[in-house]
Coordinates of C-alpha atoms in Angstrom, one line a residue:
M1 CA -54.1 -62.2 140.9
T2 CA -51.1 -60.7 139.1
E3 CA -47.8 -61.3 140.8
T4 CA -46.0 -58.1 141.7
R5 CA -42.5 -57.7 140.2
H6 CA -40.0 -56.3 142.5
D7 CA -37.4 -55.2 139.9
H8 CA -37.2 -51.5 139.1
F9 CA -39.6 -50.7 136.3
P10 CA -37.4 -50.3 133.2
I11 CA -38.4 -47.2 131.3
F12 CA -35.3 -45.3 130.1
D13 CA -31.8 -46.5 129.1
L14 CA -30.9 -43.8 126.6
E15 CA -27.3 -44.9 126.1
S16 CA -28.4 -48.2 124.6
I17 CA -30.4 -46.4 121.9
A18 CA -28.1 -43.4 121.4
D19 CA -27.6 -44.2 117.7
E20 CA -31.3 -44.4 117.1
R21 CA -32.4 -41.1 118.6
N22 CA -33.3 -37.9 116.8
K23 CA -34.1 -39.6 113.5
N24 CA -37.4 -38.8 111.7
L25 CA -38.1 -42.4 110.7
P26 CA -41.2 -44.5 110.8
P27 CA -42.0 -46.4 114.0
R28 CA -39.5 -49.2 114.5
Q29 CA -38.3 -51.6 117.1
V30 CA -35.0 -51.0 118.8
M31 CA -33.2 -52.8 121.7
M32 CA -33.2 -50.8 124.9
N33 CA -31.7 -52.3 128.1
G34 CA -31.7 -55.7 126.4
A35 CA -35.4 -55.6 125.4
P36 CA -37.3 -54.5 122.3
V37 CA -39.2 -51.3 122.4
W38 CA -41.0 -49.3 119.7
L39 CA -39.3 -46.0 118.9
V40 CA -41.7 -43.4 117.5
A41 CA -40.1 -40.2 116.2
R42 CA -42.2 -38.5 113.5
Y43 CA -44.4 -35.6 114.7
D44 CA -47.8 -36.9 113.6
E45 CA -47.2 -40.4 115.0
V46 CA -45.8 -39.1 118.3
R47 CA -48.9 -36.9 118.6
E48 CA -51.2 -39.8 117.9
C49 CA -49.4 -41.9 120.5
L50 CA -49.8 -39.3 123.2
A51 CA -53.5 -39.1 122.7
H52 CA -54.3 -42.7 121.9
S53 CA -56.6 -44.4 124.4
A54 CA -55.0 -47.8 123.7
L55 CA -51.6 -46.6 124.9
S56 CA -51.3 -46.2 128.6
P57 CA -48.8 -44.1 130.6
A58 CA -46.1 -46.2 132.2
P59 CA -47.2 -45.6 135.8
A60 CA -50.8 -46.6 135.0
Y61 CA -49.7 -49.7 133.1
A62 CA -47.4 -50.7 135.9
A63 CA -50.2 -50.4 138.5
E64 CA -52.6 -52.4 136.3
H65 CA -50.1 -55.2 135.8
G66 CA -48.7 -55.5 139.3
Q67 CA -45.3 -54.0 138.4
E68 CA -43.3 -51.6 140.5
S69 CA -44.1 -48.0 139.4
P70 CA -41.3 -45.9 138.0
L71 CA -39.6 -43.1 140.0
S72 CA -40.4 -44.8 143.3
G73 CA -44.1 -44.6 142.9
L74 CA -44.1 -40.8 142.3
F75 CA -47.2 -41.0 140.0
I76 CA -49.3 -43.6 141.9
D77 CA -52.8 -42.3 142.8
T78 CA -52.3 -39.1 140.7
V79 CA -53.8 -37.7 137.5
F80 CA -50.4 -38.5 135.8
G81 CA -50.6 -42.2 136.7
N82 CA -54.1 -43.1 135.9
N83 CA -56.3 -43.8 132.9
P84 CA -60.0 -42.9 132.6
P85 CA -62.3 -43.0 134.5
E86 CA -60.1 -42.3 137.5
H87 CA -57.9 -39.9 135.4
T88 CA -61.0 -37.9 134.5
R89 CA -62.1 -37.4 138.1
L90 CA -58.6 -36.5 139.3
R91 CA -57.9 -34.1 136.5
R92 CA -61.3 -32.3 136.9
M93 CA -60.5 -31.7 140.5
L94 CA -57.0 -30.5 139.8
T95 CA -57.8 -28.2 136.9
K96 CA -60.7 -26.6 138.9
E97 CA -58.1 -25.4 141.5
F98 CA -55.0 -25.1 139.3
N99 CA -56.7 -22.8 136.6
A100 CA -55.5 -20.0 134.4
A101 CA -56.9 -17.3 136.6
R102 CA -55.1 -18.6 139.6
V103 CA -51.8 -18.8 137.7
E104 CA -52.2 -15.3 136.4
S105 CA -52.8 -14.0 139.9
L106 CA -49.3 -15.4 140.7
R107 CA -47.6 -13.0 138.3
P108 CA -46.7 -10.3 140.9
R109 CA -45.4 -12.9 143.3
V110 CA -43.4 -14.7 140.6
Q111 CA -41.9 -11.4 139.6
E112 CA -41.1 -10.5 143.2
I113 CA -39.3 -13.9 143.7
L114 CA -37.4 -13.4 140.4
D115 CA -36.3 -9.9 141.3
G116 CA -35.1 -11.0 144.7
L117 CA -33.0 -13.8 143.1
L118 CA -31.5 -11.4 140.6
D119 CA -30.9 -8.7 143.3
E120 CA -28.6 -11.2 145.0
I121 CA -26.3 -11.8 142.0
A122 CA -26.6 -8.4 140.2
P123 CA -23.6 -6.7 142.0
D124 CA -21.3 -9.6 141.2
G125 CA -21.4 -9.3 137.4
H126 CA -21.2 -13.1 137.0
A127 CA -23.1 -16.2 138.2
D128 CA -24.1 -19.7 137.3
L129 CA -27.8 -19.3 136.5
V130 CA -28.7 -22.9 137.2
P131 CA -28.2 -22.8 141.0
T132 CA -29.0 -19.1 141.3
L133 CA -32.0 -18.9 139.1
S134 CA -33.4 -21.8 137.1
I135 CA -33.6 -24.2 140.1
P136 CA -34.6 -21.8 142.9
L137 CA -37.3 -19.8 141.0
P138 CA -39.6 -22.7 140.1
T139 CA -38.9 -24.3 143.5
L140 CA -40.0 -21.2 145.4
V141 CA -43.0 -20.6 143.1
I142 CA -44.4 -24.1 143.4
C143 CA -43.8 -24.1 147.1
D144 CA -45.6 -20.8 147.4
L145 CA -48.5 -22.1 145.4
L146 CA -48.9 -25.3 147.4
G147 CA -48.2 -23.6 150.8
I148 CA -44.8 -25.3 151.7
P149 CA -43.2 -23.3 154.6
A150 CA -40.1 -21.5 153.6
A151 CA -38.0 -23.3 156.3
D152 CA -38.7 -26.7 154.7
R153 CA -37.9 -25.9 151.0
H154 CA -34.3 -26.9 151.0
E155 CA -35.1 -30.3 152.4
F156 CA -37.9 -30.7 149.8
H157 CA -35.5 -29.9 147.0
Q158 CA -33.1 -32.7 148.1
W159 CA -36.0 -35.2 148.3
A160 CA -37.2 -34.3 144.8
Q161 CA -33.8 -34.5 143.3
A162 CA -33.2 -38.0 144.7
M163 CA -36.5 -39.2 143.3
I164 CA -36.0 -37.8 139.8
A165 CA -32.3 -39.0 139.5
S166 CA -32.9 -42.7 140.4
G167 CA -32.1 -44.1 136.9
F168 CA -30.8 -47.7 137.0
D169 CA -28.1 -47.5 139.6
E170 CA -29.1 -49.7 142.6
S171 CA -27.8 -47.3 145.3
A172 CA -29.6 -44.3 143.6
I173 CA -32.8 -46.4 143.4
A174 CA -32.6 -47.1 147.1
A175 CA -32.0 -43.4 147.8
S176 CA -35.0 -42.6 145.6
R177 CA -37.3 -44.9 147.6
V178 CA -36.2 -43.4 150.9
A179 CA -36.7 -39.9 149.6
A180 CA -40.1 -40.9 148.3
Q181 CA -41.2 -42.1 151.7
Q182 CA -39.8 -39.1 153.5
L183 CA -41.5 -36.7 151.1
W184 CA -44.8 -38.6 151.5
H185 CA -44.6 -38.5 155.3
Y186 CA -43.8 -34.8 155.2
I187 CA -46.8 -33.9 152.9
E188 CA -49.1 -36.2 154.9
Q189 CA -48.3 -34.2 158.0
L190 CA -48.6 -30.9 156.1
T191 CA -52.0 -31.7 154.7
E192 CA -53.3 -32.7 158.1
R193 CA -52.2 -29.3 159.5
K194 CA -53.9 -27.5 156.7
R195 CA -57.1 -29.5 157.3
H196 CA -57.3 -27.9 160.7
A197 CA -55.8 -24.5 159.7
P198 CA -56.3 -23.7 156.0
E199 CA -54.1 -20.9 154.6
G200 CA -55.6 -20.1 151.1
D201 CA -53.0 -22.1 149.2
L202 CA -53.6 -25.0 146.7
I203 CA -53.2 -27.8 149.2
S204 CA -55.7 -26.0 151.6
D205 CA -58.2 -25.7 148.7
L206 CA -57.8 -29.3 147.8
V207 CA -58.3 -30.4 151.4
S208 CA -61.5 -28.2 151.8
A209 CA -63.1 -29.2 148.5
N210 CA -66.7 -30.3 148.6
D211 CA -67.6 -33.9 148.9
E212 CA -68.3 -34.4 145.2
D213 CA -64.8 -33.3 144.2
R214 CA -62.8 -34.2 147.3
L215 CA -59.7 -36.3 146.9
S216 CA -59.1 -39.2 149.3
Q217 CA -56.3 -38.5 151.8
R218 CA -54.0 -40.8 149.8
E219 CA -54.8 -39.0 146.5
L220 CA -54.4 -35.7 148.1
V221 CA -50.9 -36.5 149.4
A222 CA -49.9 -38.1 146.1
T223 CA -51.1 -35.2 144.1
A224 CA -49.3 -32.6 146.2
R225 CA -46.1 -34.7 146.1
V226 CA -46.1 -35.0 142.3
L227 CA -46.9 -31.3 141.8
L228 CA -44.0 -30.4 144.0
V229 CA -41.5 -32.6 142.1
A230 CA -42.8 -32.1 138.5
G231 CA -43.6 -28.4 139.2
Y232 CA -40.0 -27.4 139.5
E233 CA -38.0 -30.0 137.7
L234 CA -39.3 -29.6 134.2
T235 CA -39.6 -25.8 134.5
S236 CA -36.0 -25.6 135.8
G237 CA -34.8 -27.4 132.7
M238 CA -37.0 -25.2 130.4
L239 CA -35.5 -22.0 131.9
S240 CA -31.9 -22.9 131.7
N241 CA -32.3 -24.3 128.1
A242 CA -34.2 -21.2 127.0
V243 CA -31.6 -18.7 128.3
F244 CA -28.8 -20.8 126.8
A245 CA -30.5 -20.8 123.4
L246 CA -30.9 -17.0 123.5
L247 CA -27.3 -16.5 124.6
T248 CA -26.0 -18.6 121.7
H249 CA -28.3 -16.9 119.2
P250 CA -27.6 -13.1 119.6
Q251 CA -29.8 -12.1 116.6
Q252 CA -32.8 -13.8 118.1
Q253 CA -32.0 -12.2 121.5
E254 CA -31.9 -8.8 119.8
L255 CA -35.4 -9.5 118.4
L256 CA -36.7 -9.8 121.9
R257 CA -34.9 -6.7 123.0
R258 CA -36.5 -4.7 120.2
D259 CA -39.9 -6.3 120.7
P260 CA -40.5 -7.6 124.3
D261 CA -44.1 -8.6 123.4
L262 CA -42.6 -11.3 121.2
V263 CA -41.7 -13.2 124.4
V264 CA -45.2 -14.9 124.5
R265 CA -44.6 -16.5 121.1
S266 CA -40.9 -17.2 121.8
I267 CA -41.6 -19.5 124.7
D268 CA -43.1 -22.1 122.4
E269 CA -40.3 -21.8 119.9
L270 CA -37.7 -22.2 122.7
L271 CA -39.5 -25.2 124.0
R272 CA -39.6 -26.7 120.5
Y273 CA -36.0 -25.9 119.8
D274 CA -34.5 -27.2 123.1
G275 CA -37.2 -28.3 125.6
P276 CA -36.5 -30.3 128.7
G277 CA -38.6 -33.3 127.7
M278 CA -36.6 -35.9 125.8
F279 CA -39.1 -38.9 125.7
N280 CA -42.5 -39.9 126.7
V281 CA -43.4 -43.5 127.4
R282 CA -46.6 -45.6 126.8
F283 CA -47.5 -49.3 127.0
A284 CA -50.1 -50.8 124.7
N285 CA -53.2 -52.1 126.4
E286 CA -54.3 -53.8 123.2
D287 CA -53.0 -54.2 119.7
V288 CA -52.8 -50.7 118.0
Q289 CA -51.8 -49.5 114.6
I290 CA -49.5 -46.5 114.6
G291 CA -48.5 -45.5 111.0
P292 CA -47.1 -48.6 109.3
A293 CA -46.4 -50.3 112.7
L294 CA -48.7 -52.8 114.4
I295 CA -47.9 -52.5 118.1
R296 CA -49.0 -55.6 120.1
A297 CA -50.6 -55.5 123.5
G298 CA -48.0 -55.2 126.3
E299 CA -45.3 -53.7 124.1
Q300 CA -43.5 -50.5 125.1
V301 CA -43.6 -47.4 123.1
L302 CA -40.9 -44.7 123.4
M303 CA -41.8 -41.3 121.8
D304 CA -38.8 -39.2 120.8
L305 CA -40.1 -35.7 121.6
Q306 CA -36.9 -34.0 120.4
A307 CA -37.1 -35.7 117.0
A308 CA -40.7 -34.7 116.7
S309 CA -39.8 -31.1 117.5
R310 CA -37.4 -31.1 114.6
D311 CA -39.7 -32.9 112.1
P312 CA -39.2 -31.1 108.8
A313 CA -42.7 -32.2 107.7
L314 CA -44.2 -29.7 110.2
F315 CA -41.4 -27.3 111.0
V316 CA -39.6 -25.6 108.1
D317 CA -35.9 -25.2 108.7
A318 CA -36.4 -27.1 111.9
E319 CA -32.8 -26.9 113.1
R320 CA -32.9 -23.1 113.2
L321 CA -34.2 -21.1 116.2
D322 CA -36.7 -18.6 114.9
L323 CA -38.6 -16.7 117.6
T324 CA -41.1 -15.4 115.0
R325 CA -42.1 -19.0 114.2
N326 CA -45.6 -20.2 115.3
A327 CA -44.5 -23.3 117.3
T328 CA -47.5 -23.8 119.5
A329 CA -47.9 -27.3 118.0
H330 CA -44.8 -28.6 119.9
L331 CA -45.4 -31.5 122.2
Q332 CA -43.2 -30.6 125.2
F333 CA -46.3 -30.3 127.4
G334 CA -47.8 -33.5 125.9
H335 CA -51.1 -33.8 124.0
G336 CA -54.5 -35.2 124.7
I337 CA -56.0 -36.0 128.1
H338 CA -52.5 -36.1 129.7
Y339 CA -51.6 -32.6 128.6
C340 CA -49.5 -30.9 131.4
V341 CA -51.8 -29.1 133.9
G342 CA -48.8 -26.9 134.9
A343 CA -48.2 -25.6 131.4
P344 CA -49.6 -22.1 132.1
L345 CA -47.4 -21.6 135.1
A346 CA -44.3 -22.8 133.2
R347 CA -45.1 -20.3 130.4
L348 CA -45.5 -17.5 132.9
E349 CA -42.2 -18.2 134.6
G350 CA -40.4 -18.5 131.2
Q351 CA -41.8 -15.1 130.0
L352 CA -40.9 -13.3 133.2
V353 CA -37.4 -14.7 133.3
I354 CA -36.5 -13.8 129.7
T355 CA -37.9 -10.3 129.8
T356 CA -36.4 -9.5 133.2
L357 CA -33.0 -10.9 132.4
L358 CA -32.8 -8.9 129.1
R359 CA -34.0 -5.8 130.8
R360 CA -31.8 -5.9 133.9
F361 CA -28.7 -7.2 132.2
P362 CA -28.5 -5.7 128.7
D363 CA -25.0 -7.1 128.0
L364 CA -25.7 -10.6 129.4
H365 CA -23.4 -13.1 127.8
L366 CA -21.9 -16.6 128.4
G367 CA -19.1 -16.7 130.9
C368 CA -17.4 -19.7 129.3
P369 CA -16.9 -21.2 125.9
V370 CA -20.0 -22.8 124.5
E371 CA -18.4 -26.3 124.5
Q372 CA -17.9 -26.1 128.2
V373 CA -21.6 -25.8 129.0
S374 CA -22.6 -29.4 129.9
R375 CA -25.9 -31.3 130.3
T376 CA -27.1 -33.1 133.3
K377 CA -26.8 -36.9 133.4
N378 CA -30.5 -37.6 133.5
N379 CA -32.4 -40.2 131.6
F380 CA -35.6 -38.3 131.9
L381 CA -34.8 -34.6 131.2
S382 CA -32.5 -32.5 129.0
S383 CA -31.2 -29.6 131.1
L384 CA -28.0 -27.8 131.8
A385 CA -25.7 -28.8 134.6
G386 CA -24.5 -25.2 134.8
L387 CA -24.9 -22.0 132.9
P388 CA -22.1 -19.5 133.7
V389 CA -22.9 -16.0 132.5
R390 CA -21.4 -12.5 132.9
W391 CA -22.8 -8.9 132.7
T392 CA -21.8 -5.4 133.6
P393 CA -22.9 -4.8 137.3
P394 CA -25.3 -1.9 137.9
S395 CA -23.3 1.3 138.8
Q396 CA -25.8 2.2 141.5
P397 CA -27.4 -0.4 143.8
G398 CA -30.6 1.6 143.7
N399 CA -30.8 1.2 139.9
A400 CA -30.9 -2.6 140.0
H401 CA -34.5 -2.7 138.8
D402 CA -34.2 0.1 136.2

């Protein structure tokens, strides 16, 4: 039996490899947190790693080798933390319920939530769009989808933030573990209530699935928990980054004003240009050849998504934001069997936020110098700590939606 390690599972320590990031070089070993890891940065090789069956996601590898799972066990017993065949079964069940038709049916509700958030700030003529829009919108949407009561949503947000922000600080790790237990207990009680009184939300549907597809109670709670956390955190970063990119590229913003239908294509380019995902992690289950590199079983592979998104071999003039570019090949949602199941919902929210902001606030602009816009200190995600903006308030309250 493999002995369980009680140290925090070491995945990211970006400061130690800061000089190696965002370089389109062949796979190479670098030192991260005092240990060698493979850094893969070129698009084709990153894409190959994401889909390679010999490379296991960190949570699955940790579970298989008796190590403590990252993020206080957030991915244990979920589609994100398993390899086939368990992954296949869990993903089939999740995609059956979390499908494109269901996401599209959410469009009116997402628009309603978005309009409500903008109604609150419209008269002021200024706001920080991170706490007033990019965080609350995906939070409210995913809570609506899963059936989280409105009164509980603030507490959920605090738990989720604590789990995501654990990093390497011992006190933060301890807080993350407490939050993970609290969120688990809350969802466990919620799923039990929905078992007896289903309400037509995603958790209710997962609870009432037929025996062939039914998740165990532990899988159900784990899946609901990871959807809650991942369902808002990544989308929040995507939204703030996208709006910031448009505000700092007025010519691209003008393209969208003249042709609102361009927004569908623009989401992919905005994700490529400044997506929230910085890295993805795999561990080799066996020896595997990636490009010129022979990666041995047990070695860690760090995939630089931002470097892959700027790979000149695939994206011409990659440092430039070009909303007319076909950027659907970006890897922000992953690739292969672990492709993000929530991608359609994230796209929907991004499209609605951009079109609605540009329509309601025609002169929307940054409320501070560009250099004062800062990033969050997060080893997992690239997102803005704040996004101060200004606009001319509507002259008549009744015209807020015009």
